[in-house]
GROMACS .gro file of C-alpha atoms in nm:
model
  456
    1MET     CA    1   0.445  -1.721  -4.267
    2GLN     CA    2   0.202  -2.010  -4.232
    3ASN     CA    3   0.171  -1.949  -3.854
    4GLN     CA    4   0.103  -1.582  -3.918
    5THR     CA    5  -0.175  -1.667  -4.164
    6LYS     CA    6  -0.328  -1.907  -3.914
    7THR     CA    7  -0.321  -1.643  -3.640
    8GLU     CA    8  -0.492  -1.390  -3.866
    9LYS     CA    9  -0.757  -1.648  -3.956
   10ASN     CA   10  -0.825  -1.723  -3.588
   11ARG     CA   11  -0.858  -1.354  -3.513
   12LYS     CA   12  -1.102  -1.313  -3.802
   13ASN     CA   13  -1.316  -1.606  -3.684
   14ILE     CA   14  -1.337  -1.478  -3.327
   15LEU     CA   15  -1.414  -1.130  -3.456
   16GLU     CA   16  -1.704  -1.261  -3.665
   17ASN     CA   17  -1.844  -1.470  -3.379
   18THR     CA   18  -1.830  -1.194  -3.119
   19ALA     CA   19  -1.957  -0.925  -3.356
   20LYS     CA   20  -2.297  -1.096  -3.352
   21LEU     CA   21  -2.323  -1.024  -2.980
   22SER     CA   22  -2.248  -0.653  -3.010
   23GLY     CA   23  -2.491  -0.371  -3.079
   24ARG     CA   24  -2.225  -0.098  -3.062
   25THR     CA   25  -2.057   0.043  -3.370
   26ASP     CA   26  -1.782   0.248  -3.203
   27MET     CA   27  -1.668   0.092  -2.879
   28THR     CA   28  -1.315   0.227  -2.846
   29ASN     CA   29  -1.209   0.516  -2.629
   30ILE     CA   30  -0.923   0.712  -2.785
   31LYS     CA   31  -0.782   1.033  -2.646
   32LYS     CA   32  -0.480   1.254  -2.679
   33GLY     CA   33  -0.214   1.242  -2.410
   34ASN     CA   34  -0.147   1.543  -2.191
   35LYS     CA   35   0.200   1.677  -2.129
   36GLU     CA   36   0.089   1.792  -1.784
   37THR     CA   37   0.014   1.437  -1.666
   38ILE     CA   38   0.368   1.378  -1.544
   39ASN     CA   39   0.343   1.693  -1.331
   40ALA     CA   40   0.049   1.540  -1.148
   41ILE     CA   41   0.283   1.280  -0.997
   42PHE     CA   42   0.465   1.396  -0.683
   43GLY     CA   43   0.771   1.205  -0.570
   44TYR     CA   44   0.849   0.869  -0.732
   45ASP     CA   45   1.148   1.013  -0.920
   46LYS     CA   46   1.291   0.675  -1.020
   47GLU     CA   47   0.958   0.552  -1.155
   48LYS     CA   48   0.894   0.874  -1.348
   49LYS     CA   49   1.236   0.845  -1.508
   50GLU     CA   50   1.150   0.500  -1.643
   51LEU     CA   51   0.814   0.624  -1.773
   52MET     CA   52   0.982   0.912  -1.955
   53GLN     CA   53   1.228   0.670  -2.113
   54LEU     CA   54   0.938   0.473  -2.259
   55ARG     CA   55   0.782   0.794  -2.388
   56LYS     CA   56   1.111   0.874  -2.563
   57CYS     CA   57   1.115   0.527  -2.720
   58LEU     CA   58   0.760   0.566  -2.848
   59LEU     CA   59   0.831   0.906  -3.000
   60ASN     CA   60   1.149   0.784  -3.174
   61VAL     CA   61   1.044   0.448  -3.314
   62ASP     CA   62   1.204   0.513  -3.656
   63LYS     CA   63   1.540   0.591  -3.498
   64TYR     CA   64   1.534   0.268  -3.298
   65ARG     CA   65   1.421   0.068  -3.601
   66GLU     CA   66   1.711   0.202  -3.810
   67SER     CA   67   1.959   0.106  -3.539
   68GLY     CA   68   1.818  -0.248  -3.516
   69VAL     CA   69   1.692  -0.199  -3.159
   70HIS     CA   70   1.340  -0.302  -3.057
   71ILE     CA   71   1.151  -0.079  -2.818
   72PRO     CA   72   0.963  -0.257  -2.533
   73ARG     CA   73   0.630  -0.401  -2.646
   74GLY     CA   74   0.458  -0.388  -2.310
   75LEU     CA   75   0.483  -0.246  -1.957
   76LEU     CA   76   0.301  -0.393  -1.656
   77ILE     CA   77   0.258  -0.149  -1.367
   78TYR     CA   78   0.159  -0.328  -1.045
   79GLY     CA   79   0.106  -0.235  -0.683
   80ALA     CA   80  -0.152  -0.182  -0.411
   81PRO     CA   81  -0.474   0.009  -0.486
   82GLY     CA   82  -0.446   0.386  -0.454
   83VAL     CA   83  -0.075   0.429  -0.531
   84GLY     CA   84  -0.138   0.599  -0.867
   85LYS     CA   85  -0.079   0.324  -1.123
   86THR     CA   86  -0.331   0.458  -1.374
   87VAL     CA   87  -0.197   0.812  -1.344
   88MET     CA   88   0.154   0.681  -1.411
   89ALA     CA   89   0.037   0.478  -1.710
   90ASN     CA   90  -0.123   0.788  -1.864
   91ALA     CA   91   0.189   0.992  -1.785
   92ILE     CA   92   0.382   0.813  -2.059
   93ALA     CA   93   0.169   0.985  -2.324
   94ASP     CA   94   0.229   1.349  -2.414
   95GLU     CA   95   0.019   1.570  -2.641
   96SER     CA   96   0.152   1.390  -2.951
   97ILE     CA   97   0.078   1.036  -2.827
   98ASN     CA   98  -0.269   0.884  -2.839
   99VAL     CA   99  -0.416   0.666  -2.567
  100VAL     CA  100  -0.672   0.389  -2.622
  101GLU     CA  101  -0.812   0.288  -2.285
  102VAL     CA  102  -0.960  -0.050  -2.197
  103ARG     CA  103  -1.091  -0.040  -1.842
  104ALA     CA  104  -1.218  -0.330  -1.636
  105ALA     CA  105  -1.550  -0.147  -1.609
  106ASP     CA  106  -1.577  -0.153  -1.991
  107CYS     CA  107  -1.544  -0.531  -1.999
  108SER     CA  108  -1.880  -0.622  -1.852
  109ASN     CA  109  -2.076  -0.725  -2.160
  110ASP     CA  110  -2.084  -1.015  -2.401
  111ASP     CA  111  -1.913  -0.797  -2.662
  112THR     CA  112  -1.593  -0.758  -2.456
  113ALA     CA  113  -1.380  -0.959  -2.699
  114GLN     CA  114  -1.501  -0.739  -2.988
  115PHE     CA  115  -1.429  -0.429  -2.783
  116ILE     CA  116  -1.071  -0.540  -2.716
  117GLN     CA  117  -1.009  -0.620  -3.084
  118ASP     CA  118  -1.147  -0.282  -3.189
  119SER     CA  119  -0.929  -0.109  -2.931
  120PHE     CA  120  -0.610  -0.271  -3.055
  121GLN     CA  121  -0.700  -0.196  -3.418
  122THR     CA  122  -0.767   0.168  -3.331
  123ALA     CA  123  -0.425   0.192  -3.166
  124VAL     CA  124  -0.254   0.047  -3.475
  125ASN     CA  125  -0.432   0.305  -3.692
  126ASN     CA  126  -0.337   0.599  -3.469
  127THR     CA  127   0.031   0.560  -3.386
  128PRO     CA  128   0.218   0.658  -3.181
  129CYS     CA  129  -0.031   0.516  -2.936
  130ILE     CA  130  -0.063   0.350  -2.597
  131VAL     CA  131  -0.315   0.075  -2.529
  132LEU     CA  132  -0.395   0.109  -2.160
  133LEU     CA  133  -0.535  -0.211  -2.006
  134ASP     CA  134  -0.649  -0.071  -1.673
  135GLU     CA  135  -0.685  -0.335  -1.398
  136LEU     CA  136  -0.569  -0.625  -1.612
  137ASP     CA  137  -0.620  -0.867  -1.323
  138LYS     CA  138  -0.993  -0.790  -1.339
  139ILE     CA  139  -1.009  -0.796  -1.719
  140ALA     CA  140  -0.827  -1.128  -1.758
  141GLY     CA  141  -0.763  -1.258  -1.408
  142SER     CA  142  -0.856  -1.590  -1.251
  143SER     CA  143  -1.211  -1.465  -1.183
  144MET     CA  144  -1.252  -1.300  -1.523
  145ASN     CA  145  -1.574  -1.258  -1.713
  146PHE     CA  146  -1.791  -1.527  -1.558
  147TYR     CA  147  -2.079  -1.370  -1.751
  148MET     CA  148  -1.938  -1.465  -2.092
  149GLN     CA  149  -2.077  -1.772  -2.266
  150ASP     CA  150  -1.720  -1.891  -2.330
  151SER     CA  151  -1.475  -1.759  -2.073
  152ASP     CA  152  -1.180  -1.877  -2.283
  153VAL     CA  153  -1.272  -1.645  -2.569
  154LEU     CA  154  -1.148  -1.331  -2.396
  155MET     CA  155  -0.813  -1.482  -2.302
  156ARG     CA  156  -0.758  -1.609  -2.656
  157VAL     CA  157  -0.847  -1.272  -2.803
  158LEU     CA  158  -0.624  -1.086  -2.561
  159LEU     CA  159  -0.324  -1.311  -2.626
  160GLN     CA  160  -0.372  -1.290  -3.002
  161GLU     CA  161  -0.404  -0.913  -2.997
  162LEU     CA  162  -0.091  -0.879  -2.784
  163ASP     CA  163   0.101  -1.100  -3.026
  164SER     CA  164  -0.037  -0.915  -3.329
  165ILE     CA  165   0.143  -0.592  -3.232
  166LYS     CA  166   0.453  -0.583  -3.448
  167GLU     CA  167   0.792  -0.477  -3.315
  168ASN     CA  168   0.859  -0.104  -3.343
  169SER     CA  169   0.504  -0.050  -3.465
  170GLY     CA  170   0.456   0.264  -3.259
  171VAL     CA  171   0.213   0.090  -3.022
  172LEU     CA  172   0.299   0.033  -2.654
  173ILE     CA  173   0.082  -0.189  -2.435
  174VAL     CA  174   0.060  -0.059  -2.077
  175ALA     CA  175  -0.134  -0.257  -1.818
  176THR     CA  176  -0.205  -0.187  -1.452
  177CYS     CA  177  -0.260  -0.460  -1.197
  178ASN     CA  178  -0.341  -0.485  -0.827
  179ASN     CA  179  -0.283  -0.858  -0.784
  180MET     CA  180  -0.016  -1.028  -0.996
  181GLU     CA  181  -0.112  -1.371  -0.861
  182ASN     CA  182  -0.441  -1.357  -1.051
  183LEU     CA  183  -0.268  -1.329  -1.389
  184ASN     CA  184  -0.185  -1.624  -1.612
  185PRO     CA  185   0.197  -1.640  -1.653
  186ALA     CA  186   0.148  -1.680  -2.028
  187LEU     CA  187  -0.021  -1.343  -2.038
  188VAL     CA  188   0.263  -1.148  -1.879
  189ARG     CA  189   0.569  -1.328  -2.013
  190ALA     CA  190   0.857  -1.145  -2.180
  191GLY     CA  191   0.769  -1.063  -2.539
  192ARG     CA  192   0.423  -0.953  -2.432
  193PHE     CA  193   0.522  -0.746  -2.131
  194ASP     CA  194   0.895  -0.681  -2.148
  195ARG     CA  195   0.900  -0.453  -1.846
  196MET     CA  196   0.755  -0.472  -1.497
  197LEU     CA  197   0.727  -0.164  -1.277
  198GLN     CA  198   0.625  -0.204  -0.915
  199ILE     CA  199   0.473   0.103  -0.751
  200GLY     CA  200   0.512   0.086  -0.374
  201MET     CA  201   0.359   0.302  -0.105
  202PRO     CA  202   0.512   0.652  -0.114
  203LYS     CA  203   0.823   0.700   0.096
  204GLU     CA  204   0.847   0.977   0.354
  205LYS     CA  205   0.991   1.236   0.116
  206ASP     CA  206   0.725   1.148  -0.142
  207ARG     CA  207   0.446   1.170   0.118
  208LYS     CA  208   0.563   1.518   0.210
  209LEU     CA  209   0.541   1.635  -0.152
  210ILE     CA  210   0.197   1.475  -0.197
  211LEU     CA  211   0.062   1.629   0.125
  212GLN     CA  212   0.203   1.970   0.039
  213ASN     CA  213   0.032   1.958  -0.299
  214TYR     CA  214  -0.310   1.879  -0.155
  215LEU     CA  215  -0.284   2.104   0.151
  216ASP     CA  216  -0.169   2.399  -0.061
  217LYS     CA  217  -0.512   2.397  -0.223
  218ILE     CA  218  -0.695   2.453   0.106
  219LYS     CA  219  -0.657   2.681   0.407
  220VAL     CA  220  -0.432   2.531   0.675
  221ARG     CA  221  -0.291   2.681   0.994
  222ARG     CA  222   0.082   2.752   0.992
  223GLU     CA  223   0.128   2.513   1.286
  224VAL     CA  224   0.059   2.216   1.055
  225ASP     CA  225   0.400   2.067   0.976
  226CYS     CA  226   0.411   1.856   0.658
  227ASP     CA  227   0.740   1.697   0.773
  228GLU     CA  228   0.568   1.553   1.080
  229LEU     CA  229   0.257   1.456   0.885
  230ALA     CA  230   0.477   1.270   0.638
  231ARG     CA  231   0.639   1.077   0.923
  232ILE     CA  232   0.314   0.971   1.091
  233THR     CA  233   0.146   0.863   0.767
  234SER     CA  234   0.386   0.578   0.698
  235GLY     CA  235   0.209   0.312   0.491
  236PHE     CA  236  -0.053   0.549   0.349
  237SER     CA  237  -0.117   0.552  -0.026
  238GLY     CA  238  -0.139   0.866  -0.237
  239ALA     CA  239  -0.518   0.828  -0.251
  240GLN     CA  240  -0.533   0.813   0.129
  241LEU     CA  241  -0.316   1.123   0.160
  242GLU     CA  242  -0.552   1.310  -0.070
  243CYS     CA  243  -0.841   1.187   0.144
  244ILE     CA  244  -0.669   1.320   0.458
  245ALA     CA  245  -0.652   1.672   0.315
  246ASN     CA  246  -1.011   1.673   0.189
  247GLU     CA  247  -1.167   1.505   0.494
  248SER     CA  248  -0.981   1.743   0.725
  249GLY     CA  249  -1.147   2.030   0.541
  250ILE     CA  250  -1.486   1.866   0.597
  251VAL     CA  251  -1.413   1.827   0.970
  252ALA     CA  252  -1.320   2.197   0.990
  253MET     CA  253  -1.632   2.305   0.799
  254ASP     CA  254  -1.850   2.099   1.033
  255LYS     CA  255  -1.714   2.317   1.317
  256ASP     CA  256  -1.773   2.633   1.111
  257GLU     CA  257  -1.397   2.688   1.108
  258PRO     CA  258  -1.250   2.835   0.787
  259ILE     CA  259  -0.899   2.698   0.851
  260ILE     CA  260  -0.786   2.338   0.905
  261THR     CA  261  -0.599   2.266   1.228
  262TYR     CA  262  -0.355   1.993   1.322
  263ASP     CA  263  -0.624   1.833   1.543
  264ASP     CA  264  -0.858   1.811   1.243
  265ILE     CA  265  -0.592   1.625   1.046
  266ARG     CA  266  -0.507   1.392   1.333
  267LYS     CA  267  -0.874   1.302   1.372
  268VAL     CA  268  -0.894   1.201   1.006
  269ILE     CA  269  -0.569   1.002   1.024
  270ASN     CA  270  -0.700   0.807   1.323
  271ARG     CA  271  -1.022   0.729   1.139
  272LEU     CA  272  -0.841   0.609   0.826
  273GLU     CA  273  -0.576   0.403   1.004
  274PHE     CA  274  -0.777   0.256   1.290
  275ASP     CA  275  -1.139   0.298   1.186
  276SER     CA  276  -1.178   0.508   1.501
  277SER     CA  277  -1.483   0.699   1.612
  278GLU     CA  278  -1.499   0.928   1.911
  279SER     CA  279  -1.751   0.790   2.154
  280ASP     CA  280  -1.918   0.948   2.453
  281GLU     CA  281  -1.884   0.625   2.651
  282GLN     CA  282  -1.678   0.683   2.963
  283GLN     CA  283  -1.678   0.327   3.097
  284ASP     CA  284  -1.334   0.193   3.190
  285LYS     CA  285  -1.163   0.507   3.063
  286TRP     CA  286  -0.914   0.508   3.351
  287LYS     CA  287  -0.822   0.144   3.290
  288VAL     CA  288  -0.754   0.211   2.922
  289ALA     CA  289  -0.561   0.530   3.007
  290VAL     CA  290  -0.332   0.337   3.243
  291HIS     CA  291  -0.272   0.068   2.983
  292GLU     CA  292  -0.181   0.316   2.707
  293ALA     CA  293   0.031   0.522   2.948
  294GLY     CA  294   0.237   0.207   3.010
  295HIS     CA  295   0.309   0.175   2.639
  296ALA     CA  296   0.387   0.546   2.617
  297ILE     CA  297   0.645   0.571   2.898
  298VAL     CA  298   0.839   0.270   2.767
  299ALA     CA  299   0.837   0.426   2.420
  300LEU     CA  300   0.954   0.757   2.570
  301THR     CA  301   1.237   0.574   2.746
  302LEU     CA  302   1.357   0.339   2.471
  303CYS     CA  303   1.274   0.522   2.146
  304PRO     CA  304   1.153   0.878   2.217
  305ASP     CA  305   1.210   0.994   1.859
  306CYS     CA  306   0.965   0.732   1.732
  307LEU     CA  307   0.668   0.821   1.956
  308TYR     CA  308   0.402   1.031   1.781
  309GLY     CA  309   0.095   1.020   2.001
  310ALA     CA  310  -0.136   0.831   2.233
  311SER     CA  311  -0.513   0.792   2.236
  312ILE     CA  312  -0.784   0.621   2.440
  313ILE     CA  313  -1.045   0.668   2.167
  314SER     CA  314  -1.191   0.337   2.054
  315GLN     CA  315  -1.014   0.236   1.733
  316GLY     CA  316  -1.155  -0.069   1.559
  317ASN     CA  317  -1.114  -0.360   1.802
  318ALA     CA  318  -0.871  -0.166   2.020
  319GLU     CA  319  -0.979   0.058   2.307
  320GLY     CA  320  -0.674   0.281   2.268
  321HIS     CA  321  -0.353   0.321   2.076
  322VAL     CA  322   0.003   0.450   2.107
  323GLN     CA  323   0.155   0.545   1.773
  324VAL     CA  324   0.521   0.452   1.728
  325ILE     CA  325   0.684   0.487   1.386
  326TYR     CA  326   1.041   0.381   1.320
  327PRO     CA  327   1.245   0.571   1.059
  328GLU     CA  328   1.221   0.407   0.717
  329LYS     CA  329   1.598   0.404   0.673
  330GLN     CA  330   1.653   0.232   1.008
  331SER     CA  331   1.689  -0.143   0.971
  332ASP     CA  332   1.481  -0.375   1.186
  333SER     CA  333   1.764  -0.459   1.424
  334LEU     CA  334   1.738  -0.702   1.714
  335LYS     CA  335   1.757  -0.410   1.956
  336GLN     CA  336   1.472  -0.231   1.784
  337ALA     CA  337   1.263  -0.548   1.783
  338GLU     CA  338   1.322  -0.606   2.155
  339ASN     CA  339   1.228  -0.244   2.229
  340TYR     CA  340   0.905  -0.300   2.040
  341VAL     CA  341   0.821  -0.616   2.236
  342THR     CA  342   0.903  -0.441   2.566
  343MET     CA  343   0.662  -0.164   2.473
  344LEU     CA  344   0.391  -0.418   2.386
  345LEU     CA  345   0.423  -0.584   2.726
  346ALA     CA  346   0.426  -0.252   2.914
  347GLY     CA  347   0.048  -0.205   2.891
  348ARG     CA  348  -0.019  -0.513   3.103
  349VAL     CA  349   0.268  -0.422   3.335
  350ALA     CA  350   0.119  -0.075   3.395
  351GLU     CA  351  -0.219  -0.230   3.480
  352MET     CA  352  -0.054  -0.456   3.739
  353GLU     CA  353   0.141  -0.167   3.894
  354LEU     CA  354  -0.143   0.088   3.923
  355LEU     CA  355  -0.457  -0.128   3.921
  356HIS     CA  356  -0.305  -0.446   4.073
  357GLU     CA  357  -0.469  -0.671   3.813
  358SER     CA  358  -0.454  -0.727   3.439
  359PHE     CA  359  -0.740  -0.731   3.191
  360LEU     CA  360  -0.830  -0.926   2.880
  361GLY     CA  361  -0.758  -0.620   2.668
  362SER     CA  362  -0.388  -0.713   2.692
  363ARG     CA  363  -0.441  -1.034   2.494
  364SER     CA  364  -0.367  -0.879   2.157
  365ASP     CA  365  -0.047  -0.716   2.288
  366ILE     CA  366   0.075  -1.047   2.430
  367ARG     CA  367  -0.006  -1.231   2.107
  368ARG     CA  368   0.180  -0.973   1.899
  369ALA     CA  369   0.478  -0.994   2.135
  370TYR     CA  370   0.474  -1.374   2.109
  371ASP     CA  371   0.458  -1.363   1.727
  372LYS     CA  372   0.740  -1.110   1.707
  373VAL     CA  373   0.975  -1.309   1.930
  374TYR     CA  374   0.889  -1.631   1.748
  375SER     CA  375   0.977  -1.469   1.414
  376LEU     CA  376   1.310  -1.357   1.560
  377LEU     CA  377   1.386  -1.710   1.679
  378ASP     CA  378   1.280  -1.862   1.350
  379SER     CA  379   1.502  -1.623   1.154
  380GLY     CA  380   1.811  -1.717   1.358
  381MET     CA  381   1.846  -1.387   1.546
  382TYR     CA  382   1.906  -1.577   1.872
  383GLY     CA  383   2.107  -1.858   1.719
  384TYR     CA  384   2.051  -2.122   1.456
  385GLN     CA  385   1.956  -2.388   1.711
  386TYR     CA  386   1.611  -2.227   1.756
  387MET     CA  387   1.520  -2.217   1.388
  388THR     CA  388   1.238  -2.440   1.268
  389ARG     CA  389   1.310  -2.686   0.988
  390ARG     CA  390   1.100  -2.641   0.676
  391SER     CA  391   1.057  -2.792   0.333
  392ASP     CA  392   0.935  -2.655   0.002
  393THR     CA  393   0.596  -2.773  -0.125
  394PRO     CA  394   0.383  -2.673  -0.425
  395TYR     CA  395   0.190  -2.450  -0.182
  396GLY     CA  396   0.487  -2.275  -0.022
  397ARG     CA  397   0.701  -2.362   0.277
  398SER     CA  398   0.560  -2.592   0.540
  399LEU     CA  399   0.672  -2.700   0.884
  400THR     CA  400   0.816  -3.051   0.890
  401GLN     CA  401   1.006  -3.071   1.218
  402THR     CA  402   1.039  -2.828   1.506
  403PRO     CA  403   1.259  -2.849   1.816
  404ALA     CA  404   0.944  -2.758   2.007
  405ASP     CA  405   1.066  -2.771   2.368
  406LYS     CA  406   1.389  -2.585   2.304
  407THR     CA  407   1.224  -2.310   2.099
  408THR     CA  408   0.924  -2.273   2.333
  409ASN     CA  409   1.144  -2.249   2.642
  410LYS     CA  410   1.369  -1.991   2.480
  411LEU     CA  411   1.066  -1.790   2.364
  412ALA     CA  412   0.918  -1.785   2.715
  413SER     CA  413   1.256  -1.684   2.858
  414ILE     CA  414   1.289  -1.388   2.618
  415LEU     CA  415   0.935  -1.269   2.688
  416GLN     CA  416   0.995  -1.293   3.063
  417THR     CA  417   1.322  -1.097   3.036
  418LEU     CA  418   1.161  -0.821   2.829
  419GLU     CA  419   0.862  -0.801   3.063
  420GLU     CA  420   1.100  -0.758   3.359
  421ARG     CA  421   1.263  -0.477   3.162
  422ALA     CA  422   0.922  -0.314   3.122
  423VAL     CA  423   0.850  -0.358   3.495
  424LYS     CA  424   1.174  -0.180   3.582
  425ILE     CA  425   1.094   0.117   3.358
  426VAL     CA  426   0.733   0.146   3.480
  427ARG     CA  427   0.837   0.135   3.847
  428GLU     CA  428   1.117   0.387   3.800
  429LYS     CA  429   0.876   0.626   3.629
  430ALA     CA  430   0.562   0.558   3.830
  431SER     CA  431   0.483   0.927   3.876
  432LEU     CA  432   0.515   0.991   3.501
  433LEU     CA  433   0.291   0.690   3.434
  434GLU     CA  434   0.018   0.842   3.649
  435LYS     CA  435   0.056   1.189   3.492
  436ILE     CA  436   0.020   1.054   3.140
  437ALA     CA  437  -0.274   0.833   3.239
  438LYS     CA  438  -0.459   1.130   3.397
  439ALA     CA  439  -0.387   1.348   3.093
  440LEU     CA  440  -0.521   1.078   2.862
  441GLN     CA  441  -0.829   1.032   3.078
  442SER     CA  442  -0.896   1.405   3.053
  443LYS     CA  443  -0.805   1.482   2.691
  444LEU     CA  444  -0.852   1.138   2.525
  445VAL     CA  445  -0.572   1.215   2.277
  446LEU     CA  446  -0.216   1.337   2.341
  447SER     CA  447   0.014   1.455   2.063
  448ARG     CA  448   0.388   1.397   2.058
  449ASP     CA  449   0.455   1.751   2.184
  450GLU     CA  450   0.208   1.709   2.471
  451LEU     CA  451   0.371   1.380   2.577
  452LEU     CA  452   0.716   1.537   2.568
  453ARG     CA  453   0.597   1.832   2.776
  454ILE     CA  454   0.450   1.600   3.040
  455ALA     CA  455   0.773   1.397   3.045
  456SER     CA  456   1.000   1.703   3.079
   0.00000   0.00000   0.00000
């Protein structure tokens, strides 16, 4: 009882001090939830189920209280930017649940502490209610509020307000976060945030649903296959998928075309993934075409189902690109990893076979091949004798002793063996290598279907 009185006194003192800095009388943002919010989320069935369970808890607080069960006090939703964390946080509320929103953008003045206190008090007065702390890592992260006269004030206020929410009060704290490492462990401990929900990048089936939703709103040719688009957009967030649909429409409108084509979509995907821009420069186009054709024929030989296109359009720091995507359900086996390294080395091999010299553009391929094989050795895939010995430190795991000669010799041997494998494939399919290189030189970009037709 004494501790509770002390906490209330501290809150009152901070409130009085920060009120002097504020010129606003009504700083809170309260709104009614929308039952349609959950329908705006495509895919993510498991995550939506957990959100709906929390909604049920919030709407049946009295029932839980009578049974002696405490509903969760807080939920932290974390994940990469663009995956839909804020949409999911709002989805918990239906038309009978209020939402008080505290956004990072709202916390940019000296009256931030007052604003947070007012927001929590508004939630308590309007139950059932959700307090949404959007981008908590920016509101109270390691780089928080450098503009405040006392940077500790906000953290103290936030912790006190979180602790002031009584069990089964009808208030649920929901926070979103991009970077968990920026949060103080005391802020997100159990009792303040009882549940953690990680939102990952959408899986293939989820990407298909998201793409279908956005593409259904615009005119698209029938040839555009959402199944294939879902496969080639592995690693894209929901926000990026929305961008693909909209930007493809802009590309089509620039050509005075009323309907989006597959080529329009591919152009946008290339720009998003590789920061590519189509250039009129023709210098060294044949050299780049040969290099990418080498990657392509090895991919066609070793993993044809994973090859989705080739391009000699400048993409970021790369002069060209061959897109290979492994099925998400397929584990990263040793065979798959060796196929990948063989494909990486095939660009340089193709240059040697057709041009009789190699170029510095192969450096990144060789480095990636080296790193991949080293990771395989270090993980014990070729035997425990090649693993490096490590120790735990306060800053992670650090190298303490390495059987350098043994590991380096084995690494060089594996790379040499896989390069010889690439040489064999390139020489056996020399005519196909030249056909693909000429097609790339002419068209700049080849789709999966075009590559398969050339190879047939």
